[in-house]
């Protein structure tokens, strides 16, 4: 069965610094999608970035980028120039066909 | 364009009661999925509806059910509530029920079972 593991329940980073959130997953499939979602205190989950497994190039969205290592089944999120508004829970998710699995999340604190 | 709307925001029920939660998707979105979020289990998939048909279901007991109407609005029902059903229930909508589709989430309904 597929699993998604986020090994860091909480992390802190100084404002303007860079932070990397870890995510590993387990699957026997070769074609799937990976996502990072952000959940601020408002509770509304927001898509941060999306990666197709068949693409070798790492996805980038402004200050957010991923390091996708397919063989290692690793999908980490790097946030550059951290801002106070980045403080939130971050969830890594795996999706293939009708199945979507989320990690348990990493709470990110931004220190002013 | 209005976002995904979930009502009510908060709900308090007692054990044994039943509850119905509502989700209005973004206009034009035909797929609605539901998730249960708890501190211990994280975010777990409940079910997904597309064009009034349940496409797939997560690993939850039959007490959890849902439906989707012709206007794509969806409701989720939990019968015979248990203490462990206390959670944040999130719904999400997308244009299609496809693997790579971006999900747009609502702000959830916080259910407390006493």
PDB file of C-alpha atoms in Angstrom:
ATOM      1  CA  UNK A   1       0.000   0.000   0.000  1.00  0.00           C
ATOM      2  CA  UNK A   2       1.125   3.502  -0.683  1.00  0.00           C
ATOM      3  CA  UNK A   3       2.294   5.658   2.219  1.00  0.00           C
ATOM      4  CA  UNK A   4       3.456   9.237   2.612  1.00  0.00           C
ATOM      5  CA  UNK A   5       5.788  10.195   5.450  1.00  0.00           C
ATOM      6  CA  UNK A   6       6.678  13.645   6.678  1.00  0.00           C
ATOM      7  CA  UNK A   7       9.326  13.100   9.309  1.00  0.00           C
ATOM      8  CA  UNK A   8       9.381  16.661  10.679  1.00  0.00           C
ATOM      9  CA  UNK A   9       6.250  17.442  12.743  1.00  0.00           C
ATOM     10  CA  UNK A  10       7.469  21.019  13.327  1.00  0.00           C
ATOM     11  CA  UNK A  11      10.121  23.318  11.948  1.00  0.00           C
ATOM     12  CA  UNK A  12      11.188  26.899  12.475  1.00  0.00           C
ATOM     13  CA  UNK A  13      13.019  29.252  10.171  1.00  0.00           C
ATOM     14  CA  UNK A  14      14.171  32.829  10.425  1.00  0.00           C
ATOM     15  CA  UNK A  15      12.389  35.295   8.183  1.00  0.00           C
ATOM     16  CA  UNK A  16      14.182  35.707   4.812  1.00  0.00           C
ATOM     17  CA  UNK A  17      16.041  32.417   5.264  1.00  0.00           C
ATOM     18  CA  UNK A  18      15.572  29.185   3.332  1.00  0.00           C
ATOM     19  CA  UNK A  19      13.922  26.070   4.725  1.00  0.00           C
ATOM     20  CA  UNK A  20      13.419  22.569   3.352  1.00  0.00           C
ATOM     21  CA  UNK A  21      10.514  20.323   4.316  1.00  0.00           C
ATOM     22  CA  UNK A  22      10.965  16.589   3.809  1.00  0.00           C
ATOM     23  CA  UNK A  23       8.565  14.065   2.336  1.00  0.00           C
ATOM     24  CA  UNK A  24       9.100  10.442   1.412  1.00  0.00           C
ATOM     25  CA  UNK A  25       6.583   8.085  -0.070  1.00  0.00           C
ATOM     26  CA  UNK A  26       6.276   4.458  -0.933  1.00  0.00           C
ATOM     27  CA  UNK A  27       4.737   3.147  -4.123  1.00  0.00           C
ATOM     28  CA  UNK A  28       5.322   0.464  -6.698  1.00  0.00           C
ATOM     29  CA  UNK A  29       3.802   2.596  -9.453  1.00  0.00           C
ATOM     30  CA  UNK A  30       5.826   4.560 -11.967  1.00  0.00           C
ATOM     31  CA  UNK A  31       3.214   7.102 -12.988  1.00  0.00           C
ATOM     32  CA  UNK A  32       1.696   9.318 -10.312  1.00  0.00           C
ATOM     33  CA  UNK A  33       1.493  12.901  -9.074  1.00  0.00           C
ATOM     34  CA  UNK A  34       2.875  14.591  -6.004  1.00  0.00           C
ATOM     35  CA  UNK A  35       1.650  17.761  -4.352  1.00  0.00           C
ATOM     36  CA  UNK A  36       2.485  20.136  -1.547  1.00  0.00           C
ATOM     37  CA  UNK A  37      -0.479  21.844   0.094  1.00  0.00           C
ATOM     38  CA  UNK A  38      -0.363  24.654   2.645  1.00  0.00           C
ATOM     39  CA  UNK A  39      -2.942  25.026   5.404  1.00  0.00           C
ATOM     40  CA  UNK A  40      -2.833  28.420   7.152  1.00  0.00           C
ATOM     41  CA  UNK A  41      -4.824  29.169  10.333  1.00  0.00           C
ATOM     42  CA  UNK A  42      -7.862  29.851   8.146  1.00  0.00           C
ATOM     43  CA  UNK A  43      -7.906  26.041   7.623  1.00  0.00           C
ATOM     44  CA  UNK A  44      -8.295  26.341   3.855  1.00  0.00           C
ATOM     45  CA  UNK A  45      -5.817  24.104   2.074  1.00  0.00           C
ATOM     46  CA  UNK A  46      -4.006  25.804  -0.787  1.00  0.00           C
ATOM     47  CA  UNK A  47      -1.972  24.091  -3.493  1.00  0.00           C
ATOM     48  CA  UNK A  48       1.650  25.203  -3.330  1.00  0.00           C
ATOM     49  CA  UNK A  49       3.246  23.099  -6.035  1.00  0.00           C
ATOM     50  CA  UNK A  50       2.584  20.027  -8.161  1.00  0.00           C
ATOM     51  CA  UNK A  51       4.980  17.482  -9.727  1.00  0.00           C
ATOM     52  CA  UNK A  52       4.311  14.840 -12.331  1.00  0.00           C
ATOM     53  CA  UNK A  53       6.379  11.720 -11.693  1.00  0.00           C
ATOM     54  CA  UNK A  54       7.218  11.270 -15.368  1.00  0.00           C
ATOM     55  CA  UNK A  55       8.892  14.689 -15.482  1.00  0.00           C
ATOM     56  CA  UNK A  56      12.515  14.757 -14.403  1.00  0.00           C
ATOM     57  CA  UNK A  57      12.594  18.518 -14.093  1.00  0.00           C
ATOM     58  CA  UNK A  58      11.813  19.798 -10.614  1.00  0.00           C
ATOM     59  CA  UNK A  59       8.728  21.997 -10.365  1.00  0.00           C
ATOM     60  CA  UNK A  60       9.126  25.633  -9.305  1.00  0.00           C
ATOM     61  CA  UNK A  61       6.581  28.245  -8.286  1.00  0.00           C
ATOM     62  CA  UNK A  62       8.185  31.572  -7.401  1.00  0.00           C
ATOM     63  CA  UNK A  63       9.873  31.097  -3.984  1.00  0.00           C
ATOM     64  CA  UNK A  64       8.784  27.462  -3.778  1.00  0.00           C
ATOM     65  CA  UNK A  65      10.644  24.615  -5.447  1.00  0.00           C
ATOM     66  CA  UNK A  66      10.866  20.881  -5.024  1.00  0.00           C
ATOM     67  CA  UNK A  67      13.660  18.365  -5.065  1.00  0.00           C
ATOM     68  CA  UNK A  68      12.084  15.298  -6.630  1.00  0.00           C
ATOM     69  CA  UNK A  69      14.178  12.158  -6.381  1.00  0.00           C
ATOM     70  CA  UNK A  70      12.079   9.421  -7.979  1.00  0.00           C
ATOM     71  CA  UNK A  71      14.422   6.524  -7.300  1.00  0.00           C
ATOM     72  CA  UNK A  72      14.719   7.527  -3.655  1.00  0.00           C
ATOM     73  CA  UNK A  73      10.972   8.272  -3.479  1.00  0.00           C
ATOM     74  CA  UNK A  74      11.689  11.645  -1.986  1.00  0.00           C
ATOM     75  CA  UNK A  75       9.823  14.899  -2.615  1.00  0.00           C
ATOM     76  CA  UNK A  76      11.106  17.781  -0.498  1.00  0.00           C
ATOM     77  CA  UNK A  77       9.848  21.357  -0.600  1.00  0.00           C
ATOM     78  CA  UNK A  78      12.246  24.283  -0.452  1.00  0.00           C
ATOM     79  CA  UNK A  79      10.959  27.698   0.549  1.00  0.00           C
ATOM     80  CA  UNK A  80      13.339  30.527  -0.241  1.00  0.00           C
ATOM     81  CA  UNK A  81      13.253  33.984   1.340  1.00  0.00           C
ATOM     82  CA  UNK A  82      10.753  32.832   3.981  1.00  0.00           C
ATOM     83  CA  UNK A  83       8.006  35.300   4.806  1.00  0.00           C
ATOM     84  CA  UNK A  84       5.715  35.595   7.816  1.00  0.00           C
ATOM     85  CA  UNK A  85       2.801  34.575   5.596  1.00  0.00           C
ATOM     86  CA  UNK A  86       4.455  31.217   4.962  1.00  0.00           C
ATOM     87  CA  UNK A  87       3.665  30.127   8.519  1.00  0.00           C
ATOM     88  CA  UNK A  88       1.260  27.198   8.152  1.00  0.00           C
ATOM     89  CA  UNK A  89       0.877  23.432   8.129  1.00  0.00           C
ATOM     90  CA  UNK A  90       2.335  21.886   5.005  1.00  0.00           C
ATOM     91  CA  UNK A  91       1.054  18.596   3.659  1.00  0.00           C
ATOM     92  CA  UNK A  92       2.714  16.396   1.109  1.00  0.00           C
ATOM     93  CA  UNK A  93       0.309  14.305  -0.992  1.00  0.00           C
ATOM     94  CA  UNK A  94       0.552  11.408  -3.436  1.00  0.00           C
ATOM     95  CA  UNK A  95      -2.093  10.769  -6.031  1.00  0.00           C
ATOM     96  CA  UNK A  96      -2.571   8.065  -8.600  1.00  0.00           C
ATOM     97  CA  UNK A  97      -5.885   7.291 -10.275  1.00  0.00           C
ATOM     98  CA  UNK A  98      -8.574   7.507  -7.625  1.00  0.00           C
ATOM     99  CA  UNK A  99      -6.269   7.253  -4.658  1.00  0.00           C
ATOM    100  CA  UNK A 100      -4.919  10.286  -2.796  1.00  0.00           C
ATOM    101  CA  UNK A 101      -2.808   9.979   0.330  1.00  0.00           C
ATOM    102  CA  UNK A 102      -1.585  12.814   2.519  1.00  0.00           C
ATOM    103  CA  UNK A 103       1.300  12.921   4.935  1.00  0.00           C
ATOM    104  CA  UNK A 104       0.592  13.982   8.522  1.00  0.00           C
ATOM    105  CA  UNK A 105       1.962  17.438   7.929  1.00  0.00           C
ATOM    106  CA  UNK A 106       4.789  19.702   9.047  1.00  0.00           C
ATOM    107  CA  UNK A 107       3.998  22.826  11.022  1.00  0.00           C
ATOM    108  CA  UNK A 108       6.257  25.640   9.867  1.00  0.00           C
ATOM    109  CA  UNK A 109       6.983  28.607  12.145  1.00  0.00           C
ATOM    110  CA  UNK A 110       8.544  31.786  10.779  1.00  0.00           C
ATOM    111  CA  UNK A 111      10.657  33.699  13.285  1.00  0.00           C
ATOM    112  CA  UNK A 112      10.735  37.493  12.774  1.00  0.00           C
TER     113      UNK A 112
ATOM    114  CA  UNK B   1     -15.605  33.675  -8.665  1.00  0.00           C
ATOM    115  CA  UNK B   2     -16.694  32.428  -5.247  1.00  0.00           C
ATOM    116  CA  UNK B   3     -14.563  29.734  -3.634  1.00  0.00           C
ATOM    117  CA  UNK B   4     -15.626  26.447  -2.115  1.00  0.00           C
ATOM    118  CA  UNK B   5     -18.185  27.063   0.611  1.00  0.00           C
ATOM    119  CA  UNK B   6     -18.728  24.705   3.509  1.00  0.00           C
ATOM    120  CA  UNK B   7     -21.519  25.031   6.037  1.00  0.00           C
ATOM    121  CA  UNK B   8     -21.700  25.121   8.933  1.00  0.00           C
ATOM    122  CA  UNK B   9     -18.252  26.228  10.120  1.00  0.00           C
ATOM    123  CA  UNK B  10     -18.707  24.666  13.542  1.00  0.00           C
ATOM    124  CA  UNK B  11     -20.994  21.967  14.846  1.00  0.00           C
ATOM    125  CA  UNK B  12     -21.458  20.352  18.237  1.00  0.00           C
ATOM    126  CA  UNK B  13     -23.316  17.063  18.486  1.00  0.00           C
ATOM    127  CA  UNK B  14     -23.695  14.282  21.033  1.00  0.00           C
ATOM    128  CA  UNK B  15     -22.939  10.611  20.623  1.00  0.00           C
ATOM    129  CA  UNK B  16     -25.567   8.681  18.707  1.00  0.00           C
ATOM    130  CA  UNK B  17     -26.844  11.674  16.783  1.00  0.00           C
ATOM    131  CA  UNK B  18     -26.448  12.138  13.065  1.00  0.00           C
ATOM    132  CA  UNK B  19     -25.062  15.116  11.196  1.00  0.00           C
ATOM    133  CA  UNK B  20     -25.168  16.505   7.661  1.00  0.00           C
ATOM    134  CA  UNK B  21     -22.449  18.755   6.283  1.00  0.00           C
ATOM    135  CA  UNK B  22     -22.767  20.784   3.109  1.00  0.00           C
ATOM    136  CA  UNK B  23     -20.277  21.746   0.428  1.00  0.00           C
ATOM    137  CA  UNK B  24     -20.850  24.101  -2.502  1.00  0.00           C
ATOM    138  CA  UNK B  25     -18.089  23.804  -5.093  1.00  0.00           C
ATOM    139  CA  UNK B  26     -16.676  26.517  -7.294  1.00  0.00           C
ATOM    140  CA  UNK B  27     -19.033  27.284 -10.150  1.00  0.00           C
ATOM    141  CA  UNK B  28     -18.317  24.952 -13.057  1.00  0.00           C
ATOM    142  CA  UNK B  29     -16.578  22.316 -10.932  1.00  0.00           C
ATOM    143  CA  UNK B  30     -18.196  18.921 -11.158  1.00  0.00           C
ATOM    144  CA  UNK B  31     -15.990  16.929  -8.836  1.00  0.00           C
ATOM    145  CA  UNK B  32     -16.297  17.148  -5.061  1.00  0.00           C
ATOM    146  CA  UNK B  33     -14.211  15.161  -2.608  1.00  0.00           C
ATOM    147  CA  UNK B  34     -14.361  14.954   1.181  1.00  0.00           C
ATOM    148  CA  UNK B  35     -11.617  14.538   3.767  1.00  0.00           C
ATOM    149  CA  UNK B  36     -11.418  14.008   7.514  1.00  0.00           C
ATOM    150  CA  UNK B  37      -8.613  15.782   9.358  1.00  0.00           C
ATOM    151  CA  UNK B  38      -7.625  14.816  12.904  1.00  0.00           C
ATOM    152  CA  UNK B  39      -4.440  15.520  14.883  1.00  0.00           C
ATOM    153  CA  UNK B  40      -3.678  11.805  15.179  1.00  0.00           C
ATOM    154  CA  UNK B  41      -4.511  10.493  11.726  1.00  0.00           C
ATOM    155  CA  UNK B  42      -3.862  13.586   9.669  1.00  0.00           C
ATOM    156  CA  UNK B  43      -5.851  14.088   6.492  1.00  0.00           C
ATOM    157  CA  UNK B  44      -7.755  11.066   5.214  1.00  0.00           C
ATOM    158  CA  UNK B  45      -9.809  10.715   2.058  1.00  0.00           C
ATOM    159  CA  UNK B  46     -13.490   9.915   2.578  1.00  0.00           C
ATOM    160  CA  UNK B  47     -15.060   9.867  -0.890  1.00  0.00           C
ATOM    161  CA  UNK B  48     -15.300  11.630  -4.205  1.00  0.00           C
ATOM    162  CA  UNK B  49     -18.303  12.478  -6.336  1.00  0.00           C
ATOM    163  CA  UNK B  50     -18.400  13.418  -9.975  1.00  0.00           C
ATOM    164  CA  UNK B  51     -21.599  14.255 -11.861  1.00  0.00           C
ATOM    165  CA  UNK B  52     -23.753  12.905  -9.017  1.00  0.00           C
ATOM    166  CA  UNK B  53     -21.949   9.544  -8.938  1.00  0.00           C
ATOM    167  CA  UNK B  54     -19.602   8.334  -6.235  1.00  0.00           C
ATOM    168  CA  UNK B  55     -16.323   7.591  -7.978  1.00  0.00           C
ATOM    169  CA  UNK B  56     -14.385   6.147  -5.111  1.00  0.00           C
ATOM    170  CA  UNK B  57     -14.449   5.763  -1.363  1.00  0.00           C
ATOM    171  CA  UNK B  58     -11.845   5.732   1.364  1.00  0.00           C
ATOM    172  CA  UNK B  59     -11.566   3.272   4.205  1.00  0.00           C
ATOM    173  CA  UNK B  60     -14.355   4.528   6.446  1.00  0.00           C
ATOM    174  CA  UNK B  61     -17.348   2.684   7.924  1.00  0.00           C
ATOM    175  CA  UNK B  62     -20.759   2.786   6.300  1.00  0.00           C
ATOM    176  CA  UNK B  63     -21.883   5.393   8.837  1.00  0.00           C
ATOM    177  CA  UNK B  64     -20.178   7.894   6.562  1.00  0.00           C
ATOM    178  CA  UNK B  65     -22.110   8.583   3.398  1.00  0.00           C
ATOM    179  CA  UNK B  66     -22.502  11.314   0.883  1.00  0.00           C
ATOM    180  CA  UNK B  67     -24.313  12.463  -2.174  1.00  0.00           C
ATOM    181  CA  UNK B  68     -24.044  15.031  -4.911  1.00  0.00           C
ATOM    182  CA  UNK B  69     -26.842  16.995  -6.471  1.00  0.00           C
ATOM    183  CA  UNK B  70     -27.358  18.055 -10.078  1.00  0.00           C
ATOM    184  CA  UNK B  71     -25.918  21.497  -9.308  1.00  0.00           C
ATOM    185  CA  UNK B  72     -22.738  19.760  -8.042  1.00  0.00           C
ATOM    186  CA  UNK B  73     -23.377  20.711  -4.420  1.00  0.00           C
ATOM    187  CA  UNK B  74     -22.537  17.846  -2.111  1.00  0.00           C
ATOM    188  CA  UNK B  75     -23.587  16.725   1.321  1.00  0.00           C
ATOM    189  CA  UNK B  76     -21.882  14.381   3.698  1.00  0.00           C
ATOM    190  CA  UNK B  77     -23.788  12.509   6.386  1.00  0.00           C
ATOM    191  CA  UNK B  78     -22.479  10.750   9.461  1.00  0.00           C
ATOM    192  CA  UNK B  79     -24.938   8.620  11.394  1.00  0.00           C
ATOM    193  CA  UNK B  80     -24.690   7.302  14.945  1.00  0.00           C
ATOM    194  CA  UNK B  81     -21.911   9.687  15.864  1.00  0.00           C
ATOM    195  CA  UNK B  82     -18.995   8.468  17.941  1.00  0.00           C
ATOM    196  CA  UNK B  83     -16.485  10.499  19.963  1.00  0.00           C
ATOM    197  CA  UNK B  84     -13.806   9.581  17.431  1.00  0.00           C
ATOM    198  CA  UNK B  85     -15.722  11.337  14.683  1.00  0.00           C
ATOM    199  CA  UNK B  86     -14.674  14.681  16.138  1.00  0.00           C
ATOM    200  CA  UNK B  87     -12.602  16.228  13.377  1.00  0.00           C
ATOM    201  CA  UNK B  88     -12.288  18.934  10.782  1.00  0.00           C
ATOM    202  CA  UNK B  89     -14.136  17.863   7.648  1.00  0.00           C
ATOM    203  CA  UNK B  90     -12.839  19.422   4.474  1.00  0.00           C
ATOM    204  CA  UNK B  91     -14.284  19.308   1.027  1.00  0.00           C
ATOM    205  CA  UNK B  92     -12.528  20.125  -2.214  1.00  0.00           C
ATOM    206  CA  UNK B  93     -13.699  20.697  -5.737  1.00  0.00           C
ATOM    207  CA  UNK B  94     -12.090  20.418  -9.148  1.00  0.00           C
ATOM    208  CA  UNK B  95     -13.203  20.665 -12.727  1.00  0.00           C
ATOM    209  CA  UNK B  96     -12.629  17.005 -13.457  1.00  0.00           C
ATOM    210  CA  UNK B  97     -12.133  13.866 -11.422  1.00  0.00           C
ATOM    211  CA  UNK B  98      -8.611  13.436 -12.721  1.00  0.00           C
ATOM    212  CA  UNK B  99      -5.403  12.534 -10.991  1.00  0.00           C
ATOM    213  CA  UNK B 100      -3.449  15.699 -11.709  1.00  0.00           C
ATOM    214  CA  UNK B 101      -6.246  18.158 -11.138  1.00  0.00           C
ATOM    215  CA  UNK B 102      -5.684  20.987  -8.696  1.00  0.00           C
ATOM    216  CA  UNK B 103      -8.011  20.699  -5.719  1.00  0.00           C
ATOM    217  CA  UNK B 104      -9.679  23.815  -4.344  1.00  0.00           C
ATOM    218  CA  UNK B 105     -10.530  23.392  -0.675  1.00  0.00           C
ATOM    219  CA  UNK B 106     -13.115  24.969   1.564  1.00  0.00           C
ATOM    220  CA  UNK B 107     -12.405  26.145   5.098  1.00  0.00           C
ATOM    221  CA  UNK B 108     -13.968  23.061   6.593  1.00  0.00           C
ATOM    222  CA  UNK B 109     -16.560  22.167   9.179  1.00  0.00           C
ATOM    223  CA  UNK B 110     -15.218  21.571  12.680  1.00  0.00           C
ATOM    224  CA  UNK B 111     -17.330  18.812  14.219  1.00  0.00           C
ATOM    225  CA  UNK B 112     -17.186  18.158  17.947  1.00  0.00           C
ATOM    226  CA  UNK B 113     -18.919  15.073  19.316  1.00  0.00           C
ATOM    227  CA  UNK B 114     -19.617  15.146  23.065  1.00  0.00           C
TER     228      UNK B 114
END
